[in-house]
Short mmCIF file of C-alpha atoms in Angstrom, two decimals:
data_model
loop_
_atom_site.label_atom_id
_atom_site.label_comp_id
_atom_site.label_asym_id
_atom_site.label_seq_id
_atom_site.Cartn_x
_atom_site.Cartn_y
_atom_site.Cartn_z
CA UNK A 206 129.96 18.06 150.07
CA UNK A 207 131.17 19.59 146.75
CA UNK A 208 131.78 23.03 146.89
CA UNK A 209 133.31 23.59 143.63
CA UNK A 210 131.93 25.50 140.52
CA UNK A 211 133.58 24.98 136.83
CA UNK A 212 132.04 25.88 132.86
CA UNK A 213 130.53 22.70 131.64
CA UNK A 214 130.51 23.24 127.62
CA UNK A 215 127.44 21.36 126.09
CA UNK A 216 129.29 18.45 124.79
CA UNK A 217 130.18 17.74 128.16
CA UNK A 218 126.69 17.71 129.63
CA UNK A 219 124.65 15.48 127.49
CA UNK A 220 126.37 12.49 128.34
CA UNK A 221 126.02 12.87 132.01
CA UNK A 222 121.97 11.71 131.57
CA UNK A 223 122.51 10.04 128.05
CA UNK A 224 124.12 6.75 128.13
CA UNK A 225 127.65 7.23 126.01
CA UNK A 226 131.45 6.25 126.30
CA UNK A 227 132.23 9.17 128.38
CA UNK A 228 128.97 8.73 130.72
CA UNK A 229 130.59 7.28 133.80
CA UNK A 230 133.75 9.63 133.87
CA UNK A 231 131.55 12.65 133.27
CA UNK A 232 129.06 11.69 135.83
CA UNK A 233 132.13 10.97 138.23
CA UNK A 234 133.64 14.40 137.68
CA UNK A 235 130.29 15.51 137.93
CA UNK A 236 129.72 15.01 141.44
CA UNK A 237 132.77 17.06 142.37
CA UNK A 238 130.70 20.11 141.53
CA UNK A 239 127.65 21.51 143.68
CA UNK A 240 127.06 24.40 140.61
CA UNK A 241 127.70 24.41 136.76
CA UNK A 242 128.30 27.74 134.83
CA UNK A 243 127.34 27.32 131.36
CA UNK A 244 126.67 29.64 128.34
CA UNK A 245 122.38 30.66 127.88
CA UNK A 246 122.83 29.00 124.47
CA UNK A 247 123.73 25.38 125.44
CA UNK A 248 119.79 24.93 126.31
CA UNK A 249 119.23 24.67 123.02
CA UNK A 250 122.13 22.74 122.08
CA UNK A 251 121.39 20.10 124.84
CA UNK A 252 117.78 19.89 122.99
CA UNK A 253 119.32 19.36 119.71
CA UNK A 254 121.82 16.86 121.09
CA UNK A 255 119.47 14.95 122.69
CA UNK A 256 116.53 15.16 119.51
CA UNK A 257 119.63 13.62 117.58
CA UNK A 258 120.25 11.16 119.62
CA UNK A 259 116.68 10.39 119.31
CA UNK A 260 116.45 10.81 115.77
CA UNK A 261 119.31 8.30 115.38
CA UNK A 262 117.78 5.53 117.27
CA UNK A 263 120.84 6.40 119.71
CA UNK A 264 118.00 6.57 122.79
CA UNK A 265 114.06 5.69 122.75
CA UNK A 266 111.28 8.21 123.56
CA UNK A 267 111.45 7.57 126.57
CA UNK A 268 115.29 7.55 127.16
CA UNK A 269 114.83 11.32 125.17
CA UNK A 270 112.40 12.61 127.68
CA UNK A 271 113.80 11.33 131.13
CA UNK A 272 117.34 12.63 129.91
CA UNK A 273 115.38 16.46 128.98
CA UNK A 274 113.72 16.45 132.39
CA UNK A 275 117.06 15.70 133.95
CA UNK A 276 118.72 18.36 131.87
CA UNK A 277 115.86 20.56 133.14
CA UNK A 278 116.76 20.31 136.74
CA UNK A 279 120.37 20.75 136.01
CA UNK A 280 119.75 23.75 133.59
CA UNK A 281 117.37 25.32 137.17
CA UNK A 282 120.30 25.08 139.51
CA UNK A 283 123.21 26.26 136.83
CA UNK A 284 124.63 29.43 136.46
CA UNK A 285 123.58 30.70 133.62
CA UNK A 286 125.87 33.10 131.46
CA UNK A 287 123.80 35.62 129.71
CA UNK A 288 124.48 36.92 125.87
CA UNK A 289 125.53 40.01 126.56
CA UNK A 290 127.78 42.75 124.16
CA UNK A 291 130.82 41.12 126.12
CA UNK A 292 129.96 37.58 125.09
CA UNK A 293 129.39 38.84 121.76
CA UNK A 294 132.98 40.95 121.17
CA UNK A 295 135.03 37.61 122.73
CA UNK A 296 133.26 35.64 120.62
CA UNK A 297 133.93 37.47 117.70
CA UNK A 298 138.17 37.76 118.70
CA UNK A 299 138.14 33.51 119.52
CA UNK A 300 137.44 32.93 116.05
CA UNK A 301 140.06 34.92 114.76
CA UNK A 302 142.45 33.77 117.43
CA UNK A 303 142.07 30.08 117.28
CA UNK A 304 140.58 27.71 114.95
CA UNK A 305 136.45 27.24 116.62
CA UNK A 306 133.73 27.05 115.05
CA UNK A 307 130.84 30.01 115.76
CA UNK A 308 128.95 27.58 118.78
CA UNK A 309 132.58 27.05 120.83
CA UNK A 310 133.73 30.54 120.17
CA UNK A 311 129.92 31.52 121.92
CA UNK A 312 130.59 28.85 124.88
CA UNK A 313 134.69 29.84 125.23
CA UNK A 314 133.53 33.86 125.35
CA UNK A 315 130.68 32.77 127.72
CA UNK A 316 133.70 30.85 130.08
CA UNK A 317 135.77 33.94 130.09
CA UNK A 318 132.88 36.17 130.94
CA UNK A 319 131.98 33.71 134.06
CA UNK A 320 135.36 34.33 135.12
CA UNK A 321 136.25 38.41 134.27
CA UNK A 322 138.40 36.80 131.98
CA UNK A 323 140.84 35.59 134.73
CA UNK A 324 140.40 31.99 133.83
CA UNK A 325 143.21 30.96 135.88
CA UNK A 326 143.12 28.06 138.28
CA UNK A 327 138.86 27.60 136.62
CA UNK A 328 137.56 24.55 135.42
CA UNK A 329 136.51 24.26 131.77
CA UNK A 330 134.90 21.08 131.43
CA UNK A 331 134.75 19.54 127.79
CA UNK A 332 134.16 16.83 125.18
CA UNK A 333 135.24 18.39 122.28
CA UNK A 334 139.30 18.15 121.65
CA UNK A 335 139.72 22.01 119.56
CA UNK A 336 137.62 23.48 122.23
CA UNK A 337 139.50 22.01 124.77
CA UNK A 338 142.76 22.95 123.32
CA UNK A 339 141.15 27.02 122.47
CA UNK A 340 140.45 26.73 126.27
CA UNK A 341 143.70 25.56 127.37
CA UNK A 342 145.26 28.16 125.20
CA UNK A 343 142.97 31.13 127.00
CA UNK A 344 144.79 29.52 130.40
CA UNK A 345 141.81 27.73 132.12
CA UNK A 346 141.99 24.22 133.62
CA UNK A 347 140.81 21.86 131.27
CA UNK A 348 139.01 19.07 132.29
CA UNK A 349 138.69 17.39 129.11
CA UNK A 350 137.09 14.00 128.28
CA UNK A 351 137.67 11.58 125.48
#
């Protein structure tokens, strides 16, 4: 049974219930972990993902809303890092420190508050190379994809 927890950034969690390259590895890796940790703000960036996809003729209607109640049940049993002063300060020193855009330096800060910034030996789990690499460079484990 997995036992595991890791940070799942957003761009990692849409394809594990919308069909893309990275689907099958993601929803491999996936299964390793009995609880995800990610950042309060990836609900709505899973929603935008997802309406884009839409939008794009990427997935139907009814592709959009199977994948949203999916995300649902995954976003009930997460671990949910709140926006809190902390979040807001590390977020603030990332995007001095490395080169992230506002969104990853909010989901890197949320990370390193999951952990008491001792991301050593965590998971960061991620489809997006420069937030991979920022992550590396803070010293977790990145699982990255793609």
């Amino acid at each position: 049974m997995p036992a595991e927890i890791a940070f799942w950034d957003s761009s990692a969690i849409i394809p594990l219930f919308c069909n893309q390259v990275a689907s099958p590895e993601l929803r491999r890796i996936g299964r390793k972990f009995s609880e995800l940790a990610i950042w309060w703000g990836s609900h709505v960036e899973i929603y935008s993902g997802i309406n884009r996809l839409l939008r794009e003729g990427a997935i139907s209607e009814v592709q959009s809303k199977a994948s949203l109640a999916k995300w649902s049940r995954i976003y009930s049993m997460s671990r949910i890092v709140q926006p809190n002063d902390k979040v807001l300060q590390l977020a603030t020193k990332l995007t001095c420190d490395h080169e992230i855009r506002a969104l990853d330096a909010f989901q890197l800060a949320a990370a390193l508050v999951w952990c008491q910034e001792k991301p050593r030996n965590r998971l960061f789990v991620c489809a997006d190379k420069k937030l991979s690499l920022s992550a590396k460079y803070a010293g977790f484990d990145v699982v990255e994809i793609g």
